[in-house]
């Protein structure tokens, strides 16, 4: 029950985090020139991709690694070494591009940020994890607004200073666990190589989703205009709002599956989580796309024409809501290598389509490329895990997203129809809904004491 309740806390706090994130987007969209925001987005994308590989395996491999009592001391010192090397390289690079310096100096703090993130997941303290995220995005909002007159430097200072302060906050919260990880000193090369192999597999999976943001922003910045990068970095976070559902469920799934030894119970939990993720992601997608036009007109006037791009991207994210949990399940079992081929194919396809489509079709081309890569990843992963036939209805249901955008407010009529059809086709069943109801009831009852 502890993990389920914490997952609900995480889900609720995620709404707060998303709300502040969109306040930040409003500041970025209205207080910065499109070209300046585009350049800063490009730099952030490069930085995020780099730190993702520098801090490889955090938290998706580190969590089951820790739970299964493997060598964590060697892993820490390997990550510390790689962080130090890349920080020195970054400082040298920032001599020429001084406006990226705030991001470079935040990298060591990001190491402890992500270690703390892992500790929260191991201890099922998802609420502390999300509180840390809320602190980060709140500080970023404050700093970016305060430094808004500094252009792209103001944006990088906002993110860099927020990483540093949030990292310090997390270090204080997890200091006892960090001491256990740091001591004694260890550097078992064989364990490190094994960890890197599994961490690289997981990195490919997560990067498949991040093509929506980081890597696509880099490619778009090279093949198109920084104005298009700015528009893409508004459309992408809006489409990503539905990820609050699979990401909240992944918190529970990674830790729970790492603990379970019985295959039948493990499989039952896995499929229930997949069903719930798709069902609620679909409902949230339909709801958002039905009202996206007035939302853009009110809050993002410079970007009021990006509704179609949000729609295309959100179709891809709907498939992500299922396949990311398949990847989480395999990571929890410390078999992420099974994910490599499907994700690598999807990633390569995404890059090829980007290169082909961006020069002629700009934003439309990159959004189509990203959507196709997500569908490919979903298809290959479900085939790999032999569950393809159970989830083929997703191909049909995903067509309802562009329909809801076209229907505008009338798209909301689709919601009760989807609920009924989903129950009839057993996309979701009454037992799944009952589990959610019981968890909500016990959580509310617990809080009421």
Tab-separated table of C-alpha atoms in Angstrom, residues 12-350:
chain	number	residue	atom	x	y	z
A	12	UNK	CA	-0.883	15.077	-7.313
A	13	UNK	CA	2.372	16.962	-6.834
A	14	UNK	CA	3.138	16.502	-10.535
A	15	UNK	CA	0.119	18.666	-11.365
A	16	UNK	CA	1.625	21.452	-9.243
A	17	UNK	CA	4.981	20.979	-10.964
A	18	UNK	CA	3.356	21.079	-14.409
A	19	UNK	CA	1.421	24.231	-13.501
A	20	UNK	CA	4.642	26.033	-12.545
A	21	UNK	CA	6.338	24.630	-15.667
A	22	UNK	CA	3.696	26.261	-17.840
A	23	UNK	CA	4.065	29.527	-15.940
A	24	UNK	CA	7.755	29.323	-16.846
A	25	UNK	CA	6.817	28.649	-20.475
A	26	UNK	CA	4.620	31.750	-20.460
A	27	UNK	CA	7.577	33.838	-19.235
A	28	UNK	CA	9.885	32.318	-21.859
A	29	UNK	CA	7.303	32.844	-24.596
A	30	UNK	CA	6.462	36.449	-23.718
A	31	UNK	CA	9.605	38.036	-22.220
A	32	UNK	CA	12.311	36.762	-24.585
A	33	UNK	CA	12.872	37.243	-28.282
A	34	UNK	CA	12.115	34.048	-30.191
A	35	UNK	CA	15.696	33.904	-31.512
A	36	UNK	CA	17.189	34.274	-27.991
A	37	UNK	CA	14.934	31.577	-26.567
A	38	UNK	CA	15.769	29.370	-29.542
A	39	UNK	CA	19.535	29.667	-28.892
A	40	UNK	CA	19.106	28.974	-25.175
A	41	UNK	CA	16.896	25.964	-25.947
A	42	UNK	CA	19.563	24.647	-28.295
A	43	UNK	CA	22.236	24.975	-25.564
A	44	UNK	CA	19.997	23.343	-22.960
A	45	UNK	CA	19.324	20.457	-25.330
A	46	UNK	CA	23.050	19.832	-25.848
A	47	UNK	CA	23.707	20.102	-22.112
A	48	UNK	CA	20.881	17.707	-21.212
A	49	UNK	CA	22.025	15.065	-23.679
A	50	UNK	CA	25.608	15.296	-22.401
A	51	UNK	CA	24.754	15.091	-18.716
A	52	UNK	CA	22.430	12.208	-19.442
A	53	UNK	CA	25.374	10.094	-20.595
A	54	UNK	CA	27.768	11.481	-17.979
A	55	UNK	CA	25.340	10.390	-15.241
A	56	UNK	CA	24.477	7.166	-17.045
A	57	UNK	CA	22.059	4.781	-15.347
A	58	UNK	CA	20.698	7.325	-12.842
A	59	UNK	CA	18.115	6.491	-11.651
A	60	UNK	CA	16.701	3.680	-13.809
A	61	UNK	CA	19.560	1.175	-13.400
A	62	UNK	CA	20.934	2.498	-10.119
A	63	UNK	CA	17.625	1.812	-8.286
A	64	UNK	CA	17.364	-1.952	-9.026
A	65	UNK	CA	21.180	-2.164	-8.717
A	66	UNK	CA	20.905	-0.819	-5.156
A	67	UNK	CA	17.834	-2.894	-4.223
A	68	UNK	CA	19.527	-6.087	-5.401
A	69	UNK	CA	22.536	-5.204	-3.177
A	70	UNK	CA	25.130	-4.858	-5.926
A	71	UNK	CA	28.324	-2.771	-5.685
A	72	UNK	CA	27.212	0.870	-5.483
A	73	UNK	CA	30.459	2.345	-4.137
A	74	UNK	CA	32.348	1.656	-7.377
A	75	UNK	CA	29.474	3.089	-9.399
A	76	UNK	CA	29.484	6.313	-7.388
A	77	UNK	CA	33.201	6.917	-7.875
A	78	UNK	CA	32.938	6.134	-11.588
A	79	UNK	CA	30.118	8.708	-11.927
A	80	UNK	CA	32.119	11.220	-9.880
A	81	UNK	CA	35.140	10.754	-12.162
A	82	UNK	CA	33.110	11.170	-15.377
A	83	UNK	CA	31.376	14.251	-13.942
A	84	UNK	CA	34.708	15.857	-13.023
A	85	UNK	CA	36.179	15.223	-16.495
A	86	UNK	CA	33.187	16.686	-18.331
A	87	UNK	CA	33.000	19.681	-15.999
A	88	UNK	CA	36.626	20.571	-16.783
A	89	UNK	CA	35.953	20.177	-20.528
A	90	UNK	CA	32.847	22.356	-20.176
A	91	UNK	CA	34.740	25.126	-18.382
A	92	UNK	CA	37.291	25.220	-21.212
A	93	UNK	CA	34.464	25.333	-23.802
A	94	UNK	CA	32.682	28.167	-21.951
A	95	UNK	CA	35.718	30.437	-22.362
A	96	UNK	CA	34.441	31.055	-25.899
A	97	UNK	CA	30.713	30.693	-25.158
A	98	UNK	CA	30.538	32.304	-21.713
A	99	UNK	CA	26.740	32.275	-21.585
A	100	UNK	CA	26.743	28.456	-21.121
A	101	UNK	CA	29.018	28.675	-18.026
A	102	UNK	CA	26.117	28.585	-15.507
A	103	UNK	CA	25.075	25.200	-16.906
A	104	UNK	CA	28.625	23.814	-16.802
A	105	UNK	CA	29.208	24.607	-13.113
A	106	UNK	CA	25.874	23.015	-12.190
A	107	UNK	CA	26.979	19.573	-13.459
A	108	UNK	CA	28.578	18.364	-10.161
A	109	UNK	CA	25.422	19.328	-8.291
A	110	UNK	CA	23.379	17.400	-10.852
A	111	UNK	CA	25.261	14.243	-9.847
A	112	UNK	CA	23.965	14.528	-6.283
A	113	UNK	CA	20.575	15.707	-7.552
A	114	UNK	CA	20.185	12.448	-9.500
A	115	UNK	CA	21.643	10.295	-6.708
A	116	UNK	CA	19.097	11.794	-4.327
A	117	UNK	CA	16.424	11.183	-6.951
A	118	UNK	CA	17.431	7.509	-6.935
A	119	UNK	CA	17.406	7.323	-3.130
A	120	UNK	CA	13.884	8.750	-2.988
A	121	UNK	CA	12.713	6.071	-5.420
A	122	UNK	CA	14.466	3.276	-3.515
A	123	UNK	CA	12.807	4.402	-0.268
A	124	UNK	CA	9.474	4.953	-2.066
A	125	UNK	CA	9.534	8.590	-0.998
A	126	UNK	CA	8.045	9.779	-4.270
A	127	UNK	CA	6.591	12.863	-2.615
A	128	UNK	CA	10.105	14.104	-1.702
A	129	UNK	CA	11.204	13.411	-5.258
A	130	UNK	CA	8.416	15.564	-6.619
A	131	UNK	CA	8.877	18.279	-3.991
A	132	UNK	CA	12.473	18.542	-5.225
A	133	UNK	CA	11.196	18.881	-8.799
A	134	UNK	CA	8.758	21.584	-7.700
A	135	UNK	CA	11.587	23.428	-5.952
A	136	UNK	CA	13.722	23.239	-9.104
A	137	UNK	CA	11.046	24.488	-11.478
A	138	UNK	CA	9.955	27.216	-9.013
A	139	UNK	CA	13.517	28.484	-8.658
A	140	UNK	CA	13.949	28.357	-12.439
A	141	UNK	CA	10.766	30.397	-12.886
A	142	UNK	CA	11.964	33.011	-10.358
A	143	UNK	CA	15.521	33.249	-11.718
A	144	UNK	CA	14.504	33.345	-15.385
A	145	UNK	CA	12.001	36.122	-14.677
A	146	UNK	CA	14.569	38.020	-12.590
A	147	UNK	CA	17.249	37.717	-15.308
A	148	UNK	CA	14.851	38.270	-18.236
A	149	UNK	CA	16.786	41.328	-19.433
A	150	UNK	CA	19.942	39.215	-19.982
A	151	UNK	CA	18.572	37.307	-22.975
A	152	UNK	CA	19.910	33.774	-23.471
A	153	UNK	CA	22.350	34.228	-20.547
A	154	UNK	CA	19.375	34.919	-18.281
A	155	UNK	CA	17.835	31.583	-19.266
A	156	UNK	CA	21.028	29.576	-18.681
A	157	UNK	CA	21.585	31.341	-15.339
A	158	UNK	CA	18.031	30.492	-14.350
A	159	UNK	CA	18.493	26.799	-15.036
A	160	UNK	CA	22.090	26.579	-13.780
A	161	UNK	CA	21.464	28.290	-10.416
A	162	UNK	CA	18.322	26.202	-9.900
A	163	UNK	CA	20.238	22.946	-10.450
A	164	UNK	CA	22.830	24.069	-7.891
A	165	UNK	CA	20.367	25.102	-5.174
A	166	UNK	CA	18.118	22.073	-5.673
A	167	UNK	CA	21.178	19.823	-5.587
A	168	UNK	CA	22.185	21.303	-2.225
A	169	UNK	CA	18.630	20.814	-0.926
A	170	UNK	CA	18.664	17.135	-1.945
A	171	UNK	CA	22.127	16.586	-0.447
A	172	UNK	CA	20.783	17.788	2.915
A	173	UNK	CA	17.751	15.472	2.709
A	174	UNK	CA	19.735	12.379	1.703
A	175	UNK	CA	23.027	13.012	3.531
A	176	UNK	CA	22.912	9.768	5.558
A	177	UNK	CA	22.276	7.577	2.510
A	178	UNK	CA	24.900	9.468	0.497
A	179	UNK	CA	27.516	8.795	3.186
A	180	UNK	CA	26.742	5.065	2.920
A	181	UNK	CA	27.148	5.231	-0.859
A	182	UNK	CA	30.375	7.231	-0.725
A	183	UNK	CA	32.121	5.093	1.897
A	184	UNK	CA	34.062	2.957	1.660
A	185	UNK	CA	36.002	3.827	-1.491
A	186	UNK	CA	35.535	1.286	-4.287
A	187	UNK	CA	36.445	1.012	-7.957
A	188	UNK	CA	35.670	-2.483	-9.223
A	189	UNK	CA	36.200	-2.146	-12.984
A	190	UNK	CA	34.259	-5.324	-13.799
A	191	UNK	CA	31.179	-4.072	-11.937
A	192	UNK	CA	31.513	-0.640	-13.557
A	193	UNK	CA	31.625	-2.138	-17.069
A	194	UNK	CA	28.527	-4.253	-16.355
A	195	UNK	CA	26.713	-1.185	-15.000
A	196	UNK	CA	27.694	0.902	-18.041
A	197	UNK	CA	26.349	-1.760	-20.421
A	198	UNK	CA	22.993	-1.839	-18.681
A	199	UNK	CA	22.988	1.922	-18.157
A	200	UNK	CA	23.637	2.542	-21.848
A	201	UNK	CA	20.690	0.338	-22.771
A	202	UNK	CA	18.443	2.339	-20.476
A	203	UNK	CA	19.871	5.610	-21.782
A	204	UNK	CA	18.831	4.671	-25.322
A	205	UNK	CA	15.281	4.045	-24.141
A	206	UNK	CA	14.911	7.329	-22.354
A	207	UNK	CA	16.579	9.237	-25.173
A	208	UNK	CA	13.987	7.819	-27.545
A	209	UNK	CA	11.440	9.928	-25.709
A	210	UNK	CA	13.774	12.871	-25.323
A	211	UNK	CA	13.956	13.145	-29.122
A	212	UNK	CA	10.766	15.145	-28.524
A	213	UNK	CA	12.924	17.765	-26.864
A	214	UNK	CA	16.660	17.662	-26.523
A	215	UNK	CA	17.990	15.859	-29.605
A	216	UNK	CA	15.274	17.122	-31.943
A	217	UNK	CA	16.051	20.673	-30.780
A	218	UNK	CA	19.701	20.164	-31.723
A	219	UNK	CA	18.852	18.789	-35.184
A	220	UNK	CA	16.206	21.464	-35.749
A	221	UNK	CA	18.690	24.186	-34.773
A	222	UNK	CA	21.165	22.889	-37.371
A	223	UNK	CA	18.734	22.280	-40.238
A	224	UNK	CA	16.156	25.002	-39.659
A	225	UNK	CA	15.834	28.307	-37.756
A	226	UNK	CA	16.135	29.141	-34.063
A	227	UNK	CA	12.604	30.542	-34.325
A	228	UNK	CA	11.417	27.021	-35.143
A	229	UNK	CA	13.451	25.692	-32.207
A	230	UNK	CA	11.599	28.121	-29.932
A	231	UNK	CA	8.199	27.060	-31.287
A	232	UNK	CA	9.127	23.413	-30.928
A	233	UNK	CA	10.148	23.988	-27.317
A	234	UNK	CA	6.719	25.401	-26.578
A	235	UNK	CA	4.767	22.706	-28.450
A	236	UNK	CA	6.780	19.835	-26.977
A	237	UNK	CA	6.229	20.598	-23.254
A	238	UNK	CA	2.524	21.142	-23.882
A	239	UNK	CA	2.238	17.741	-25.584
A	240	UNK	CA	4.263	16.201	-22.743
A	241	UNK	CA	1.632	17.058	-20.141
A	242	UNK	CA	0.145	13.566	-20.497
A	243	UNK	CA	3.450	12.011	-19.412
A	244	UNK	CA	2.496	12.744	-15.801
A	245	UNK	CA	0.517	9.488	-15.905
A	246	UNK	CA	3.142	6.988	-17.175
A	247	UNK	CA	5.930	8.707	-15.239
A	248	UNK	CA	3.964	8.528	-11.978
A	249	UNK	CA	3.207	4.855	-12.602
A	250	UNK	CA	6.851	4.163	-13.468
A	251	UNK	CA	7.829	5.317	-9.958
A	252	UNK	CA	5.794	2.469	-8.497
A	253	UNK	CA	6.616	-0.071	-11.216
A	254	UNK	CA	10.422	0.216	-11.079
A	255	UNK	CA	10.663	-0.280	-7.315
A	256	UNK	CA	7.883	-2.860	-7.006
A	257	UNK	CA	9.105	-5.119	-9.824
A	258	UNK	CA	12.661	-4.920	-8.470
A	259	UNK	CA	11.357	-6.397	-5.190
A	260	UNK	CA	9.078	-9.152	-6.572
A	261	UNK	CA	10.470	-12.631	-7.273
A	262	UNK	CA	7.264	-14.372	-8.441
A	263	UNK	CA	6.927	-14.058	-12.223
A	264	UNK	CA	3.134	-14.438	-12.296
A	265	UNK	CA	2.569	-11.602	-9.805
A	266	UNK	CA	5.148	-9.467	-11.582
A	267	UNK	CA	3.402	-9.967	-14.946
A	268	UNK	CA	-0.036	-9.195	-13.466
A	269	UNK	CA	1.138	-5.880	-11.994
A	270	UNK	CA	2.936	-5.013	-15.235
A	271	UNK	CA	-0.131	-5.414	-17.460
A	272	UNK	CA	-2.405	-3.561	-15.048
A	273	UNK	CA	-0.030	-0.602	-15.038
A	274	UNK	CA	0.112	-0.634	-18.859
A	275	UNK	CA	-3.682	-0.640	-19.146
A	276	UNK	CA	-4.123	2.206	-16.669
A	277	UNK	CA	-1.389	4.295	-18.265
A	278	UNK	CA	-2.862	4.063	-21.750
A	279	UNK	CA	-6.476	4.562	-20.645
A	280	UNK	CA	-5.896	7.693	-18.567
A	281	UNK	CA	-3.325	9.116	-21.013
A	282	UNK	CA	-5.906	8.802	-23.782
A	283	UNK	CA	-8.586	10.597	-21.759
A	284	UNK	CA	-6.208	13.406	-20.803
A	285	UNK	CA	-5.042	13.797	-24.425
A	286	UNK	CA	-8.595	14.108	-25.746
A	287	UNK	CA	-9.472	16.644	-23.045
A	288	UNK	CA	-6.448	18.839	-23.710
A	289	UNK	CA	-6.638	18.816	-27.506
A	290	UNK	CA	-10.335	19.732	-27.397
A	291	UNK	CA	-9.481	23.037	-25.700
A	292	UNK	CA	-5.952	23.656	-27.027
A	293	UNK	CA	-6.877	26.525	-29.367
A	294	UNK	CA	-8.226	28.924	-26.707
A	295	UNK	CA	-5.391	27.967	-24.338
A	296	UNK	CA	-2.814	28.993	-26.941
A	297	UNK	CA	-4.687	32.197	-27.794
A	298	UNK	CA	-4.766	33.236	-24.139
A	299	UNK	CA	-1.338	32.209	-22.849
A	300	UNK	CA	0.925	31.877	-25.917
A	301	UNK	CA	-0.112	34.579	-28.370
A	302	UNK	CA	3.196	34.480	-30.283
A	303	UNK	CA	2.720	30.729	-30.682
A	304	UNK	CA	-1.021	30.500	-31.341
A	305	UNK	CA	-0.432	28.549	-34.573
A	306	UNK	CA	1.293	25.530	-32.978
A	307	UNK	CA	-1.877	23.537	-32.166
A	308	UNK	CA	-1.371	21.104	-35.036
A	309	UNK	CA	2.209	20.438	-33.915
A	310	UNK	CA	1.040	19.763	-30.347
A	311	UNK	CA	-1.497	17.291	-31.751
A	312	UNK	CA	1.033	15.346	-33.825
A	313	UNK	CA	3.511	15.201	-30.944
A	314	UNK	CA	0.820	14.094	-28.500
A	315	UNK	CA	-0.059	11.120	-30.719
A	316	UNK	CA	3.542	9.980	-30.288
A	317	UNK	CA	3.434	10.555	-26.531
A	318	UNK	CA	0.338	8.348	-26.309
A	319	UNK	CA	2.393	5.422	-27.626
A	320	UNK	CA	5.174	6.433	-25.233
A	321	UNK	CA	2.727	6.077	-22.330
A	322	UNK	CA	2.828	2.318	-22.949
A	323	UNK	CA	6.310	1.529	-24.224
A	324	UNK	CA	8.126	3.558	-21.562
A	325	UNK	CA	6.586	1.278	-18.924
A	326	UNK	CA	7.720	-1.799	-20.859
A	327	UNK	CA	11.226	-0.349	-20.694
A	328	UNK	CA	10.822	0.363	-16.976
A	329	UNK	CA	9.706	-3.230	-16.376
A	330	UNK	CA	12.742	-4.652	-18.193
A	331	UNK	CA	15.071	-2.244	-16.370
A	332	UNK	CA	13.631	-3.335	-13.025
A	333	UNK	CA	14.514	-6.916	-13.948
A	334	UNK	CA	18.038	-5.732	-14.874
A	335	UNK	CA	17.540	-6.861	-18.473
A	336	UNK	CA	17.581	-3.480	-20.274
A	337	UNK	CA	19.636	-5.002	-23.094
A	338	UNK	CA	16.353	-6.402	-24.438
A	339	UNK	CA	15.302	-2.839	-25.164
A	340	UNK	CA	18.326	-1.814	-27.207
A	341	UNK	CA	17.400	-3.065	-30.689
A	342	UNK	CA	13.813	-1.699	-30.785
A	343	UNK	CA	14.868	1.674	-29.429
A	344	UNK	CA	17.985	1.950	-31.567
A	345	UNK	CA	15.925	1.269	-34.700
A	346	UNK	CA	13.375	3.923	-33.668
A	347	UNK	CA	16.123	6.431	-32.813
A	348	UNK	CA	17.960	5.959	-36.104
A	349	UNK	CA	14.669	6.209	-37.992
A	350	UNK	CA	13.916	9.459	-36.170
